[in-house]
XYZ file of C-alpha atoms in Angstrom:
427
model
C 0.000 0.000 0.000
C 2.891 2.384 0.723
C 4.219 1.984 -2.806
C 0.766 2.736 -4.243
C 0.745 6.159 -2.546
C 3.308 7.373 -5.057
C 1.334 6.105 -8.048
C -1.332 7.903 -10.034
C -4.231 5.669 -10.961
C -6.585 5.925 -13.907
C -10.138 5.614 -12.583
C -13.457 4.773 -14.207
C -16.526 6.787 -13.266
C -19.886 6.444 -14.932
C -19.168 5.872 -18.585
C -15.705 7.402 -18.866
C -12.196 7.136 -17.521
C -10.469 9.855 -15.518
C -6.773 10.199 -16.276
C -4.215 11.984 -14.053
C -1.285 13.866 -15.581
C 1.201 11.132 -14.675
C -0.711 7.844 -14.932
C 0.874 4.488 -14.183
C 0.397 2.222 -17.195
C 1.452 -1.454 -17.237
C 3.135 -2.876 -20.317
C 4.203 -6.296 -21.564
C 7.223 -6.153 -23.854
C 6.225 -9.354 -25.590
C 8.178 -12.290 -26.978
C 10.343 -12.680 -30.065
C 10.511 -9.246 -31.679
C 8.574 -7.753 -28.762
C 11.559 -6.124 -26.988
C 12.781 -4.581 -30.268
C 9.477 -2.982 -31.192
C 8.784 -1.925 -27.594
C 12.108 -0.076 -27.356
C 11.326 1.845 -30.547
C 7.690 2.467 -29.647
C 7.988 3.637 -26.048
C 10.328 6.464 -26.997
C 7.788 7.551 -29.617
C 5.025 7.586 -26.987
C 7.155 9.540 -24.532
C 8.267 12.062 -27.163
C 4.709 12.675 -28.358
C 3.401 13.241 -24.810
C 6.320 15.525 -23.918
C 5.966 17.590 -27.103
C 2.173 17.837 -26.923
C 1.962 18.860 -23.268
C 5.315 20.631 -22.719
C 6.331 18.247 -19.959
C 3.129 18.700 -17.930
C 2.077 15.113 -18.589
C 4.148 11.931 -18.478
C 3.345 8.224 -18.474
C 4.873 6.174 -15.648
C 5.554 2.809 -17.280
C 5.338 -0.358 -15.199
C 6.499 -3.653 -16.688
C 4.372 -6.740 -16.093
C 4.978 -10.209 -17.447
C 3.362 -12.776 -19.717
C 4.603 -15.291 -22.264
C 8.129 -16.677 -22.378
C 9.616 -13.973 -20.166
C 7.039 -14.697 -17.475
C 7.593 -18.448 -17.762
C 11.363 -18.085 -17.468
C 11.045 -15.694 -14.530
C 8.136 -17.172 -12.570
C 7.344 -20.566 -14.117
C 3.948 -19.306 -15.316
C 2.860 -18.183 -18.775
C 0.282 -15.719 -17.437
C 0.823 -14.862 -13.743
C -2.162 -13.720 -11.710
C -0.157 -10.637 -10.721
C -0.217 -9.524 -14.372
C -3.992 -9.845 -14.592
C -4.337 -8.022 -11.264
C -2.107 -5.191 -12.497
C -4.274 -4.600 -15.551
C -7.355 -4.569 -13.331
C -5.737 -2.084 -10.935
C -4.391 0.333 -13.538
C -7.320 -0.130 -16.004
C -5.363 0.719 -19.184
C -2.320 -1.143 -20.521
C -0.391 -2.066 -23.662
C 1.396 -5.198 -24.860
C 3.601 -6.639 -27.560
C 3.072 -10.027 -29.276
C 3.063 -13.138 -27.080
C 4.094 -16.732 -27.653
C 1.373 -19.228 -26.851
C 2.671 -22.443 -25.247
C 2.509 -25.518 -27.459
C 0.417 -28.415 -26.168
C -2.278 -28.377 -23.508
C -3.246 -25.652 -21.079
C -3.833 -22.115 -22.336
C -5.233 -22.051 -25.871
C -3.952 -18.519 -26.440
C -2.401 -16.024 -24.026
C -4.069 -13.181 -25.909
C -7.471 -14.845 -25.637
C -6.840 -15.664 -21.959
C -6.119 -12.000 -21.179
C -9.187 -10.804 -23.070
C -11.478 -13.303 -21.385
C -10.093 -12.799 -17.867
C -10.698 -9.037 -18.140
C -13.858 -9.393 -20.276
C -12.404 -7.156 -23.001
C -15.291 -7.795 -25.325
C -14.567 -5.224 -28.045
C -11.568 -5.698 -30.304
C -11.129 -2.488 -32.274
C -8.999 -2.563 -35.419
C -8.686 0.646 -37.496
C -7.622 -0.043 -41.096
C -6.262 3.034 -42.846
C -3.608 3.636 -45.495
C -0.614 5.947 -45.026
C 0.708 7.716 -48.101
C 3.695 5.847 -49.479
C 3.012 2.462 -47.880
C 3.330 -0.329 -50.491
C -0.024 -1.961 -51.219
C -1.234 -4.816 -53.463
C -4.321 -2.816 -54.526
C -4.521 0.143 -56.884
C -6.380 2.551 -54.607
C -5.582 1.688 -50.965
C -6.676 5.177 -49.919
C -10.298 4.140 -50.565
C -10.250 1.818 -47.556
C -10.782 3.586 -44.230
C -12.537 1.140 -41.940
C -12.802 0.486 -38.210
C -13.628 -3.110 -37.292
C -15.478 -3.893 -34.062
C -14.861 -7.592 -33.484
C -16.723 -9.364 -30.684
C -13.922 -10.754 -28.540
C -15.389 -13.225 -26.056
C -17.899 -15.442 -27.886
C -18.261 -17.379 -31.135
C -16.462 -20.523 -32.221
C -13.064 -18.875 -31.766
C -13.488 -18.949 -28.009
C -16.039 -21.760 -27.854
C -15.830 -25.167 -26.185
C -13.758 -27.750 -28.045
C -13.873 -31.546 -27.740
C -10.848 -33.543 -28.857
C -11.456 -36.698 -30.842
C -11.001 -39.891 -28.868
C -11.511 -38.431 -25.396
C -14.145 -39.522 -22.901
C -15.790 -36.084 -23.025
C -16.161 -36.336 -26.791
C -17.649 -39.822 -26.601
C -20.135 -38.586 -23.996
C -21.055 -35.635 -26.218
C -21.633 -37.977 -29.174
C -23.894 -40.193 -27.061
C -25.965 -37.146 -26.100
C -26.215 -35.959 -29.706
C -27.090 -39.460 -30.935
C -29.886 -39.744 -28.376
C -31.359 -36.234 -28.627
C -30.803 -35.491 -32.324
C -30.689 -38.871 -34.082
C -31.564 -37.538 -37.528
C -28.887 -34.841 -37.438
C -26.317 -37.212 -35.974
C -26.977 -39.687 -38.791
C -25.982 -36.998 -41.308
C -22.465 -36.725 -39.888
C -19.991 -38.182 -42.349
C -17.259 -39.384 -39.999
C -18.374 -38.989 -36.371
C -15.908 -41.589 -35.051
C -12.890 -39.541 -36.170
C -14.315 -36.046 -35.612
C -13.474 -33.348 -33.134
C -16.304 -31.044 -32.059
C -16.678 -27.346 -31.243
C -19.562 -25.496 -29.645
C -20.200 -21.993 -30.989
C -21.848 -19.620 -28.521
C -23.393 -16.260 -29.402
C -25.564 -14.465 -26.863
C -27.969 -11.556 -27.101
C -26.105 -9.718 -24.330
C -22.740 -10.189 -26.032
C -24.138 -9.038 -29.363
C -25.830 -5.987 -27.912
C -22.806 -4.658 -26.091
C -20.490 -4.884 -29.118
C -23.148 -3.231 -31.292
C -23.693 -0.503 -28.703
C -19.957 0.184 -28.592
C -19.757 0.371 -32.389
C -22.677 2.802 -32.646
C -21.328 5.063 -29.908
C -17.935 5.103 -31.615
C -19.455 5.853 -35.018
C -21.522 8.755 -33.687
C -18.609 10.215 -31.718
C -16.258 10.002 -34.705
C -18.705 11.217 -37.372
C -18.841 7.920 -39.248
C -21.784 7.439 -41.587
C -22.450 3.700 -41.840
C -22.178 0.515 -39.799
C -22.111 -2.833 -41.594
C -22.998 -5.990 -39.666
C -20.931 -8.830 -41.164
C -22.279 -12.329 -40.484
C -22.994 -15.766 -41.953
C -26.621 -15.826 -40.903
C -27.827 -17.295 -44.186
C -26.363 -20.650 -43.069
C -25.862 -20.422 -39.287
C -29.266 -18.964 -38.596
C -29.414 -19.291 -34.804
C -25.915 -17.956 -34.080
C -24.737 -15.600 -36.816
C -28.329 -14.994 -37.877
C -29.257 -14.130 -34.294
C -26.197 -11.847 -34.076
C -27.507 -9.861 -37.049
C -31.071 -9.722 -35.711
C -30.057 -8.715 -32.184
C -27.692 -6.041 -33.517
C -30.451 -4.467 -35.598
C -32.908 -4.648 -32.699
C -30.452 -2.932 -30.349
C -29.881 -0.130 -32.839
C -33.582 0.485 -33.355
C -34.407 0.262 -29.647
C -31.613 2.374 -28.108
C -30.652 4.727 -30.941
C -33.925 5.312 -32.731
C -33.238 9.054 -33.146
C -29.715 8.489 -34.477
C -29.823 5.483 -36.796
C -31.625 4.403 -39.915
C -31.426 0.663 -40.443
C -31.844 -1.377 -43.589
C -34.755 -3.076 -41.846
C -36.515 0.293 -41.777
C -35.361 1.036 -45.318
C -36.893 -2.177 -46.660
C -40.159 -1.511 -44.840
C -40.492 1.820 -46.652
C -39.444 0.694 -50.138
C -41.266 -1.505 -52.600
C -37.976 -2.283 -54.367
C -35.969 -4.521 -51.983
C -32.785 -4.715 -54.080
C -31.646 -1.128 -53.567
C -27.910 -0.817 -54.084
C -26.215 -0.315 -50.715
C -23.913 2.358 -52.077
C -26.903 4.582 -52.858
C -28.694 4.255 -49.524
C -26.690 6.869 -47.640
C -27.144 9.372 -50.474
C -30.863 8.747 -50.849
C -31.466 8.947 -47.115
C -29.676 12.338 -46.899
C -28.180 11.512 -43.522
C -27.558 14.473 -41.233
C -24.632 14.977 -38.862
C -24.723 12.373 -36.106
C -27.018 10.027 -38.046
C -26.065 6.535 -39.161
C -27.160 4.018 -41.741
C -26.937 0.453 -40.440
C -26.860 -2.406 -42.925
C -25.619 -5.989 -43.102
C -23.736 -8.217 -45.503
C -22.907 -11.917 -45.636
C -19.313 -12.590 -44.573
C -18.036 -14.122 -47.810
C -19.463 -11.246 -49.849
C -17.857 -8.796 -47.420
C -14.406 -10.095 -48.378
C -15.221 -9.451 -52.035
C -16.807 -6.050 -51.562
C -14.070 -4.664 -49.333
C -11.850 -5.186 -52.380
C -14.234 -4.078 -55.119
C -16.240 -1.428 -53.220
C -14.131 -0.366 -50.217
C -15.820 3.027 -49.929
C -19.069 1.264 -48.978
C -17.544 0.258 -45.638
C -17.047 2.609 -42.728
C -17.500 0.799 -39.395
C -17.831 -2.997 -39.397
C -19.260 -4.955 -36.459
C -18.868 -8.719 -36.586
C -18.368 -11.978 -34.728
C -15.078 -13.219 -33.331
C -13.763 -15.494 -36.075
C -15.108 -13.340 -38.920
C -13.418 -10.346 -37.312
C -10.106 -12.182 -37.090
C -10.201 -13.048 -40.781
C -11.458 -9.668 -41.948
C -9.053 -7.534 -39.935
C -5.999 -9.311 -41.352
C -7.382 -9.432 -44.891
C -8.177 -5.714 -44.871
C -4.840 -4.898 -43.255
C -3.144 -6.516 -46.260
C -4.674 -3.828 -48.489
C -2.973 -1.021 -46.552
C 0.428 -2.567 -45.857
C -0.152 -5.667 -43.731
C -0.478 -6.501 -40.047
C 2.910 -4.883 -39.439
C 1.140 -1.530 -39.615
C -2.174 -2.617 -38.111
C -3.059 -1.509 -34.551
C -5.536 -3.006 -32.140
C -7.287 -2.295 -28.879
C -9.286 -4.609 -26.607
C -11.776 -2.674 -24.516
C -14.617 -3.187 -22.080
C -16.624 0.030 -22.328
C -18.693 -0.948 -19.266
C -15.686 -1.154 -16.898
C -13.213 1.073 -18.746
C -10.555 -1.659 -18.867
C -8.469 -1.708 -22.033
C -5.343 -3.391 -23.379
C -3.837 -2.147 -26.622
C -1.635 -4.510 -28.596
C 0.473 -5.160 -31.656
C -1.642 -7.251 -34.013
C 1.100 -9.451 -35.465
C 3.000 -12.463 -34.147
C 6.322 -12.829 -32.374
C 8.400 -13.561 -35.542
C 11.100 -15.372 -33.535
C 13.543 -15.610 -36.452
C 13.846 -11.803 -36.370
C 14.143 -11.535 -32.585
C 16.909 -9.246 -31.279
C 17.946 -8.260 -34.811
C 16.506 -4.718 -34.661
C 15.067 -4.967 -38.186
C 11.265 -5.296 -37.967
C 8.590 -2.658 -38.421
C 7.309 -1.283 -35.064
C 4.334 0.540 -36.637
C 1.659 -1.825 -35.323
C 2.691 -1.206 -31.715
C 3.293 2.507 -32.341
C -0.227 2.890 -33.754
C -1.678 0.800 -30.923
C -0.092 3.317 -28.565
C -1.733 6.070 -30.593
C -5.090 4.357 -30.004
C -4.278 4.138 -26.299
C -3.439 7.846 -26.073
C -6.696 8.697 -27.829
C -8.562 6.452 -25.389
C -6.930 8.411 -22.554
C -8.226 11.613 -24.131
C -4.705 12.750 -25.030
C -5.593 13.525 -28.637
C -2.800 16.051 -29.185
C -0.150 13.423 -28.482
C -2.013 10.892 -30.633
C -2.152 13.383 -33.520
C 1.608 13.867 -33.285
C 2.175 10.125 -33.647
C 0.023 10.029 -36.779
C 1.901 13.009 -38.180
C 5.276 11.534 -37.292
C 4.535 8.089 -38.709
C 3.128 9.520 -41.917
C 6.167 11.757 -42.316
C 8.611 8.915 -41.713
C 6.940 6.742 -44.351
C 6.706 9.611 -46.814
C 10.450 10.232 -46.402
C 11.002 6.570 -47.404
C 13.231 5.925 -44.400
C 11.632 2.608 -43.524
C 12.312 -0.877 -42.201
C 13.130 -3.774 -44.530
C 9.503 -4.899 -45.089
C 8.573 -1.602 -46.735
C 12.030 -0.945 -48.189
C 11.985 -4.063 -50.365
C 8.759 -2.877 -51.999
C 9.721 0.797 -52.417
C 11.697 2.564 -55.116
C 14.563 4.705 -53.806
C 13.841 3.877 -50.189
C 16.382 4.047 -47.370
C 16.464 0.975 -45.120
C 16.674 1.733 -41.399
C 16.575 -0.348 -38.236
C 13.597 -0.722 -35.906
C 15.119 1.755 -33.480
C 16.071 4.217 -36.232
C 12.521 4.113 -37.578
C 11.264 5.170 -34.157
C 13.680 8.122 -34.322
C 12.330 9.036 -37.762
C 8.779 9.088 -36.408
C 9.900 11.456 -33.655
C 11.812 13.641 -36.121
C 8.690 14.019 -38.242
C 6.422 15.145 -35.394
């Protein structure tokens, strides 16, 4: 308790966080390339805060442990002290983590999200001028994905083939649903997963997406789902999301459900809806699209997408696929937030890339931009704006790490640490 007297805590009151001038923020360096990108990123964060607020604000960083470093130090992959620290300090940031091979924790990232109930995974996808892209017009894609983080098949219950639990499950299915069980091709050699989607889980991710869209002057929300086939999970997700929008935001949103009830022609092109509705400031059009078509249309009609809200596995696929259009996951940030408790962990969205560990060569942009999201969540927009300016300037100058350099004409290859310096120089 004595040590805590010298610390400044972020607090959560009502529906917002209160941030002191010198907040304590826990961080996990991460495994593999984690220490390299953290070293480059933290100096960018500190420089942006110092420049924006003339030294009146400063983050007090506190290292906590997970992954290989935690296992080597404490014999645990995810110590309870780390979870407790994130609960105490409310907001934190982390690098990529190795997940142990074999039994036990399925994923350290998933374990952290579930233990803190960080139900909203937020992934902004935006192109920076000069970043190499496989598409002709990457600037047309400017999307924020709200991925439900705690439900769906990605975090569902799995049954391994050959185990007693699986045999018991098959006996139950055979007895209760004999006709469906008979349709299984190879039940004796199958593993099973249970996919769970709840009304409460759907409503809170939709509520978060709508509030974000209104606050940030976005015009449309697209619900991405596979409800044409999985009618009682993905289909329910779509239905519950629409119902929440119409019930809680009736004066702010116009849904496709309402659109179809007022039109005799049901096949109105989605791209024309916003124009025909003449949406005013603070108003939203909410629509939906089947997941497989979403992958196609984000390539062929990227301007039709603004904010996307979707289920866990769909969100995982979509966020990486869309990131590829603007430079890859190396420049893709992410935040995991519970808007009902204020707790949030921001993270690099890529893996540990162990073959590049300690070589000081990889791109730190994903973690840098995740820190930008964190600063914006703290309400420190001036510092966040400086990071965007600095990163854009560094890329425009073509002083970049090897991943961008190999795809650029006349670029100058720099190290991870040097790239961080370039970001600071361009603030």
